[in-house]
Coordinates of C-alpha atoms and ligand atoms in Angstrom, one line a residue:
X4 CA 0.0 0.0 0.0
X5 CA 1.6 3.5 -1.0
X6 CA 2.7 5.5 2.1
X7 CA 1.3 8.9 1.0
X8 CA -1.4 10.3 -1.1
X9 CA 0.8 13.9 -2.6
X10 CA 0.6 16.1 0.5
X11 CA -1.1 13.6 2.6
X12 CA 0.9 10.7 4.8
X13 CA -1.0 7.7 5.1
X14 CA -1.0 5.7 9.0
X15 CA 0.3 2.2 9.2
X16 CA -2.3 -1.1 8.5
X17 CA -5.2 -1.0 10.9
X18 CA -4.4 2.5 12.0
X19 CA -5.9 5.6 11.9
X20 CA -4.3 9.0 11.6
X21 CA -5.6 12.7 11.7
X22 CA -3.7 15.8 10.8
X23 CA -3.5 18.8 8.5
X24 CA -2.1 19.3 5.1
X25 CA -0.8 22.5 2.9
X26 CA 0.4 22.5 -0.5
X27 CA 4.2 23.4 -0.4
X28 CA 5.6 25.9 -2.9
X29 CA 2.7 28.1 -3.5
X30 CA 2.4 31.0 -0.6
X31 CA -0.9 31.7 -1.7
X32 CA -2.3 28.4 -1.2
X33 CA 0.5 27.0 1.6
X34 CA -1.3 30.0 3.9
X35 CA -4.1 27.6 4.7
X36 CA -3.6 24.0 6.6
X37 CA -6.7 21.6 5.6
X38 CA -7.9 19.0 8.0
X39 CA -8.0 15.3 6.9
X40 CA -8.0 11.5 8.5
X41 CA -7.5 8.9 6.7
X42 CA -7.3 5.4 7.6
X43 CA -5.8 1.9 6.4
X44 CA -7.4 -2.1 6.6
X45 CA -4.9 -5.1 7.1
X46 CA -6.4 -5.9 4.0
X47 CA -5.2 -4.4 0.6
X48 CA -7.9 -3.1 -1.3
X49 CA -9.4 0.6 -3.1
X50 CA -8.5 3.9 -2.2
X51 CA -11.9 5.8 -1.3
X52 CA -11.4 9.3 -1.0
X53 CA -14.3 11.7 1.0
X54 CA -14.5 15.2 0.5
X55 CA -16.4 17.6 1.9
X56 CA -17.1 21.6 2.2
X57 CA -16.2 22.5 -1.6
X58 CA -18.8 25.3 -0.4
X59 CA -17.5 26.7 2.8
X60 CA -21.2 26.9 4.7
X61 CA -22.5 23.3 3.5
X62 CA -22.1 21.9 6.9
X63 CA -24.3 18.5 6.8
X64 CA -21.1 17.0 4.6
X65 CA -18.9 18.7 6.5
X66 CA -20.0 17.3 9.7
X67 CA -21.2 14.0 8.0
X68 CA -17.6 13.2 6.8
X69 CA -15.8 14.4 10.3
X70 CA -18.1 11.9 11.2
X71 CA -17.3 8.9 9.6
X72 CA -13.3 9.9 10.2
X73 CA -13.9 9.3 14.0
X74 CA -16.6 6.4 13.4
X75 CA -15.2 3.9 10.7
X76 CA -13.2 1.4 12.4
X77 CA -9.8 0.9 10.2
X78 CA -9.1 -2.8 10.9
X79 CA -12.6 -3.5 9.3
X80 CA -12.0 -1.8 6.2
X81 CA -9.9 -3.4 3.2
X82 CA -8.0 -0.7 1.4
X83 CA -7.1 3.1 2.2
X84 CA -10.1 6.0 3.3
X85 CA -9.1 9.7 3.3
X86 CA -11.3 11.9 4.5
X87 CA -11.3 15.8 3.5
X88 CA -13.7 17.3 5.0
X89 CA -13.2 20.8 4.4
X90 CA -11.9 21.6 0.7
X91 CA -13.4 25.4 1.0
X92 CA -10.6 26.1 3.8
X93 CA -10.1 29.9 3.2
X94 CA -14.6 30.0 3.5
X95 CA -15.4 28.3 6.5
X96 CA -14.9 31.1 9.3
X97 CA -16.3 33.8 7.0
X98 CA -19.0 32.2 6.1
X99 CA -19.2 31.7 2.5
X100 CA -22.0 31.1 0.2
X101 CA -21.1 29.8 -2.9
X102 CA -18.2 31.4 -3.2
X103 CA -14.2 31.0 -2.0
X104 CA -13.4 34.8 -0.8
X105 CA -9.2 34.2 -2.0
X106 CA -11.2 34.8 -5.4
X107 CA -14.8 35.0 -5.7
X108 CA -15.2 32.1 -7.6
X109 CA -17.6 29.1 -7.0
X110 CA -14.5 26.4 -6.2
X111 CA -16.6 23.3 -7.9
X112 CA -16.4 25.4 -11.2
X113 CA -12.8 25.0 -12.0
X114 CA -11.6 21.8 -12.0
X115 CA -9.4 20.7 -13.4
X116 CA -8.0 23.9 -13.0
X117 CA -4.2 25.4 -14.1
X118 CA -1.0 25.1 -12.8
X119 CA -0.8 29.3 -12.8
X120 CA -3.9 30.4 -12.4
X121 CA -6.3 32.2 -9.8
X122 CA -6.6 30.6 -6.4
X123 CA -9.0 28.5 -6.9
X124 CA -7.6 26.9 -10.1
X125 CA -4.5 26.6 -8.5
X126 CA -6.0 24.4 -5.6
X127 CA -8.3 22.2 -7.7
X128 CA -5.0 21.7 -9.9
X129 CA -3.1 20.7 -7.5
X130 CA -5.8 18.9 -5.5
X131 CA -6.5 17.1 -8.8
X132 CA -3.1 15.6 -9.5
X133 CA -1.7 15.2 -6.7
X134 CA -4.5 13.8 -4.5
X135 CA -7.6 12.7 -6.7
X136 CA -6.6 11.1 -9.4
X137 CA -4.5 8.9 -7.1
X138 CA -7.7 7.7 -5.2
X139 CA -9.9 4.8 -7.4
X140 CA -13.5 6.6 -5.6
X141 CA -14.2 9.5 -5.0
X142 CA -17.4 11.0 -2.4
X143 CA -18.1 14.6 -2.7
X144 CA -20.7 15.4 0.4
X145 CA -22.6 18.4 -0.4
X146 CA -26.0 20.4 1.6
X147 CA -28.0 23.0 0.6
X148 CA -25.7 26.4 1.1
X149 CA -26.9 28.9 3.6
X150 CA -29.7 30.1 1.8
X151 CA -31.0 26.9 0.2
X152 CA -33.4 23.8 1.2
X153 CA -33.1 20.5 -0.9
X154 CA -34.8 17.3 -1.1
X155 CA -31.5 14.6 -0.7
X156 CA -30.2 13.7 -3.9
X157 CA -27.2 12.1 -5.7
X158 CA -25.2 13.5 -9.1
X159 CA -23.1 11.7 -11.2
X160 CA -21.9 11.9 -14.5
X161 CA -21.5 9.2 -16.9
X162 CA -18.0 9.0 -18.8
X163 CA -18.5 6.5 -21.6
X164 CA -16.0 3.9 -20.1
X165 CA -18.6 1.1 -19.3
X166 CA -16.3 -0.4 -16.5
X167 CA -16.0 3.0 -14.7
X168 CA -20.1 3.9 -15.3
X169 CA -21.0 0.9 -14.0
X170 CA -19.1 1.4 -10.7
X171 CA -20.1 4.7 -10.4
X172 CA -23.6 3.7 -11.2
X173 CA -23.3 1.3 -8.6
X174 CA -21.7 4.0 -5.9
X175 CA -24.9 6.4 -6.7
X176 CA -27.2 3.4 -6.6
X177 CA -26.0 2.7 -2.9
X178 CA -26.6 6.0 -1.2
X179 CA -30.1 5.8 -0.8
X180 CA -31.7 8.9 -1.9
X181 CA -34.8 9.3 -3.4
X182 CA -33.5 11.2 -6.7
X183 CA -30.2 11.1 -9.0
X184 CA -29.2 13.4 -11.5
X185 CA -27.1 11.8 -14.6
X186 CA -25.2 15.0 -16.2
X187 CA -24.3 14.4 -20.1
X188 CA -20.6 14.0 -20.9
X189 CA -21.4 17.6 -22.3
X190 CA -22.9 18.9 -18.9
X191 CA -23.9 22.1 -18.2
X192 CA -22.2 23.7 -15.4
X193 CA -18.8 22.3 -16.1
X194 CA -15.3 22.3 -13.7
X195 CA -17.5 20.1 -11.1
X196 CA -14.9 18.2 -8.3
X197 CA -16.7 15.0 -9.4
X198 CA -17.0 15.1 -13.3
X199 CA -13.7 15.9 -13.7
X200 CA -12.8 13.6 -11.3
X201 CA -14.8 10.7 -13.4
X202 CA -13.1 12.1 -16.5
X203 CA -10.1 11.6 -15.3
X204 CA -10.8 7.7 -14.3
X205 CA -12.0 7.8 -10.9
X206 CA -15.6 7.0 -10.0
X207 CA -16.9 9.4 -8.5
X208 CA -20.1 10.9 -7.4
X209 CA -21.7 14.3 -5.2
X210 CA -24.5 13.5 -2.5
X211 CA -26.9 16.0 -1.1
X212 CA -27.9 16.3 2.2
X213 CA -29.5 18.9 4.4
X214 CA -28.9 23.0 4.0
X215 CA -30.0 26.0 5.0
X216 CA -27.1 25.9 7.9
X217 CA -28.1 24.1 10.0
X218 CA -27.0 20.9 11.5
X219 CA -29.9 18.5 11.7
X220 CA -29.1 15.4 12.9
X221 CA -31.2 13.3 10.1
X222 CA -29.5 15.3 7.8
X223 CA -26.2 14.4 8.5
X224 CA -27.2 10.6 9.3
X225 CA -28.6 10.5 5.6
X226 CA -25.0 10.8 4.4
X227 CA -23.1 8.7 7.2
X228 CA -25.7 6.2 5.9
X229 CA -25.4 6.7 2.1
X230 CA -21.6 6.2 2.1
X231 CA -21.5 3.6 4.8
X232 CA -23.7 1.9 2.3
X233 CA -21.0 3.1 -0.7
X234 CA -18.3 1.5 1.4
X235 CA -20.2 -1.8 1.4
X236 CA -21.1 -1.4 -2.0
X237 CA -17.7 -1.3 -3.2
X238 CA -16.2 -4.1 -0.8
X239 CA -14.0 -1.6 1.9
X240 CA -16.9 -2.5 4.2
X241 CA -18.4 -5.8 4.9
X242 CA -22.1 -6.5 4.9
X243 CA -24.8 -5.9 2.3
X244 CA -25.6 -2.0 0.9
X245 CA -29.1 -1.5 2.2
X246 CA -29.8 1.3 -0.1
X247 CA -32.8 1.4 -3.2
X248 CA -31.9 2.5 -6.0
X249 CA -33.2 6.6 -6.9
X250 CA -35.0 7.6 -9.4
X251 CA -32.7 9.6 -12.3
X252 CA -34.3 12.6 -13.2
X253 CA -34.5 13.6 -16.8
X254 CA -32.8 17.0 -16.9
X255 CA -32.0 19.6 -14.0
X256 CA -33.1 22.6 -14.7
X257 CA -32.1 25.2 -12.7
X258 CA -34.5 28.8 -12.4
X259 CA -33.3 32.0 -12.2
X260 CA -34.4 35.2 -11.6
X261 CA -35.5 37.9 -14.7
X262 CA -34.8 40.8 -12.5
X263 CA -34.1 41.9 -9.1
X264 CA -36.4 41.9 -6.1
X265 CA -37.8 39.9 -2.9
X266 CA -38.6 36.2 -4.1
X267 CA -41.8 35.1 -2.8
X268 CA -41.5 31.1 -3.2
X269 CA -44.9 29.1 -3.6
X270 CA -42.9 25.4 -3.7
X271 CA -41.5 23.1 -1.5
X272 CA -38.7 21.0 -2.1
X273 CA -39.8 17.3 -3.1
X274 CA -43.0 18.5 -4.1
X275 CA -44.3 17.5 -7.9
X276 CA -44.9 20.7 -10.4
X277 CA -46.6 20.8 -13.7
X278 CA -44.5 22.8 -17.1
X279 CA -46.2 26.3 -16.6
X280 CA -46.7 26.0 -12.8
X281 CA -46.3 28.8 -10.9
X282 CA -43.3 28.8 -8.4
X283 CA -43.7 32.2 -7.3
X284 CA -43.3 36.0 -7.4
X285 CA -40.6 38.7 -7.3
X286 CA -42.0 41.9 -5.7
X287 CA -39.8 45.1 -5.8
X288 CA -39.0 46.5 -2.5
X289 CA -42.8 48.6 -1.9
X290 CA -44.4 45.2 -2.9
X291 CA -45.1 45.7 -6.3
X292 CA -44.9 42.3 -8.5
X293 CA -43.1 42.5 -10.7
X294 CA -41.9 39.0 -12.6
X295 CA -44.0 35.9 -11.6
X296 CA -41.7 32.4 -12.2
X297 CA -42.9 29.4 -13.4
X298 CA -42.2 25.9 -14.7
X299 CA -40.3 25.5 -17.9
X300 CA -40.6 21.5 -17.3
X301 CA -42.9 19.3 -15.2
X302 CA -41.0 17.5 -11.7
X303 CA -39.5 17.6 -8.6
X304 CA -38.4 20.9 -7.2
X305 CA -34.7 19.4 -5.9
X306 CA -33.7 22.7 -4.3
X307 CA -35.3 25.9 -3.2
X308 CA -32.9 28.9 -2.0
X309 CA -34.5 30.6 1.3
X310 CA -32.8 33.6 1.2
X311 CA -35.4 36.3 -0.6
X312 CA -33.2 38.8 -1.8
X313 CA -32.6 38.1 -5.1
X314 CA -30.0 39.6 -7.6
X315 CA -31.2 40.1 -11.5
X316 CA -30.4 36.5 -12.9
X317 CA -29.7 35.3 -9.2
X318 CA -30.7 31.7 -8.4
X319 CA -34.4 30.7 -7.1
X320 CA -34.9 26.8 -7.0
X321 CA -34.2 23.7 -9.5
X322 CA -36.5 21.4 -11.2
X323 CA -35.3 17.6 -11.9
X324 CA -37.3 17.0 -14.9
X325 CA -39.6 13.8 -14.7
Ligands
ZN14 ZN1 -22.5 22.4 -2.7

């Protein structure tokens, strides 16, 4: 078993280890430590890697993957797990939604990022290559940000390689959520930690769970679950993967905003909408409406944000197309 993944030294069989890690040679990025614990079975087997906080104020993966760190036994596992459970290190004490403040830029947007680039591209470049691609499955734990709800979902993406969509396939399968969404080789809203990841040869996959903030213990329980269930999918746990497979939405079609104002949301996440159902209203700031939003596709509202003031082309809620 290798001894290191890049930045990251791996403990002894049967061991666990915590610590942090920097990336040496770049000042910009070697300012910040990130947390990790990673752990290794008697028994030789994958290397699983967990990440978590990719959006700084996502705190049900966060928590969720601290979680199964301190939980997972190593000498029951066979092969290597690293847990990262903060990728969004320079967000997490400010606060950040969406965004990494080194930048201003949304961090699962630039993968696979550039050698000499902004922050951000810098760390998902680096955080590609040198820990990533070395991994064989990859867990991105996700939540609503501060000002969103969601119904618990999975997103993968499917690469073409049968071998590798198949596993992945299999991963998603195993979580236990009610919904998946299957991005096209093509996808829309590209750079994503676990596209590019898949691209690159790694199955990988992003889990929803929870938002708005908060800590809720179900919340977080959904996703020690889901990738408890992952781990026994893929043989580094024992026993049988409980979960039933989700239902893979058509398309994910996200709404935004025609202009600026107060959104007024009439939808709940998980609930069913019709094509032309209205979602709700913008009112300027004495009340007057002013753009009423409705469904371009018939489904399941996946994610709602709660937040009501709304920027001109600023985000409102998501549709998985059914
Ligand atoms: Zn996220």
């Amino acid at each position: 078993m290798p001894q290191a993944i890049g930045p990251i030294p791996l403990p002894r069989a049967g061991e666990r280890t915590t610590g942090t890690f920097t990336f040496a040679g770049d000042p910009g990025l070697a300012k910040y430590e990130w947390p990790y614990i990673a752990m290794a079975g008697h028994i030789a087997g994958p290397t699983v890697l967990i990440t978590a906080g990719i959006h700084a104020a996502e705190y049900t993966g966060i928590e969720a993957a601290i979680r199964l760190g301190r939980t997972i036994t190593p000498g029951a596992i066979r092969g290597t797990i690293l847990i990262i459970p903060l990728l969004n290190r320079p967000g997490f004490y400010e606060r950040s939604i969406y965004v990494n403040p080194e930048d201003g830029d949304n961090l699962n947007r630039l993968f696979p990022g550039k050698p000499d680039g902004t922050w951000g591209e810098r760390f998902a470049h680096r955080l590609l290559t040198e820990v990533i691609v070395k991994c064989d499955h990859a867990i991105d734990l996700h939540a609503g940000d501060l000002v969103e709800d969601l119904v618990p979902f999975v997103i993968y993406r499917e690469t073409g390689n049968g071998e590798l969509d198949e596993k992945i396939t299999r991963m998603a399968n195993a979580y236990g959520a009610e919904w998946a969404v299957r991005s096209a080789p093509t996808g829309e809203r590209p750079g994503q930690l676990f596209a590019v990841a898949a691209q690159s040869g790694v199955a990988a996959m992003l889990a929803e769970s929870g938002g708005r903030g908060l800590l809720i213990e179900e919340d977080i329980i959904r996703h020690v679950r889901g990738v408890t269930n992952i781990l026994k999918a893929i043989g580094v746990l024992s026993g049988d993967a409980a979960g039933a497979p989700p239902t893979v939405v058509k398309s994910f079609d996200w709404v935004r905003s025609p202009v600026q104002g107060m959104f007024h949301c009439s939808v709940r996440v998980g609930q069913k909408v019709s094509a032309r159902q209205t979602l709700g209203e913008i009112t300027d700031l004495v009340g007057e409406p002013i753009a009423a939003i409705t469904a371009s596709v018939g489904g399941v509202v996946l994610f709602t944000v709660t937040s009501p003031a709304i920027k001109k082309d600023g985000l409102l809620l998501a549709i998985g197309a059914l």
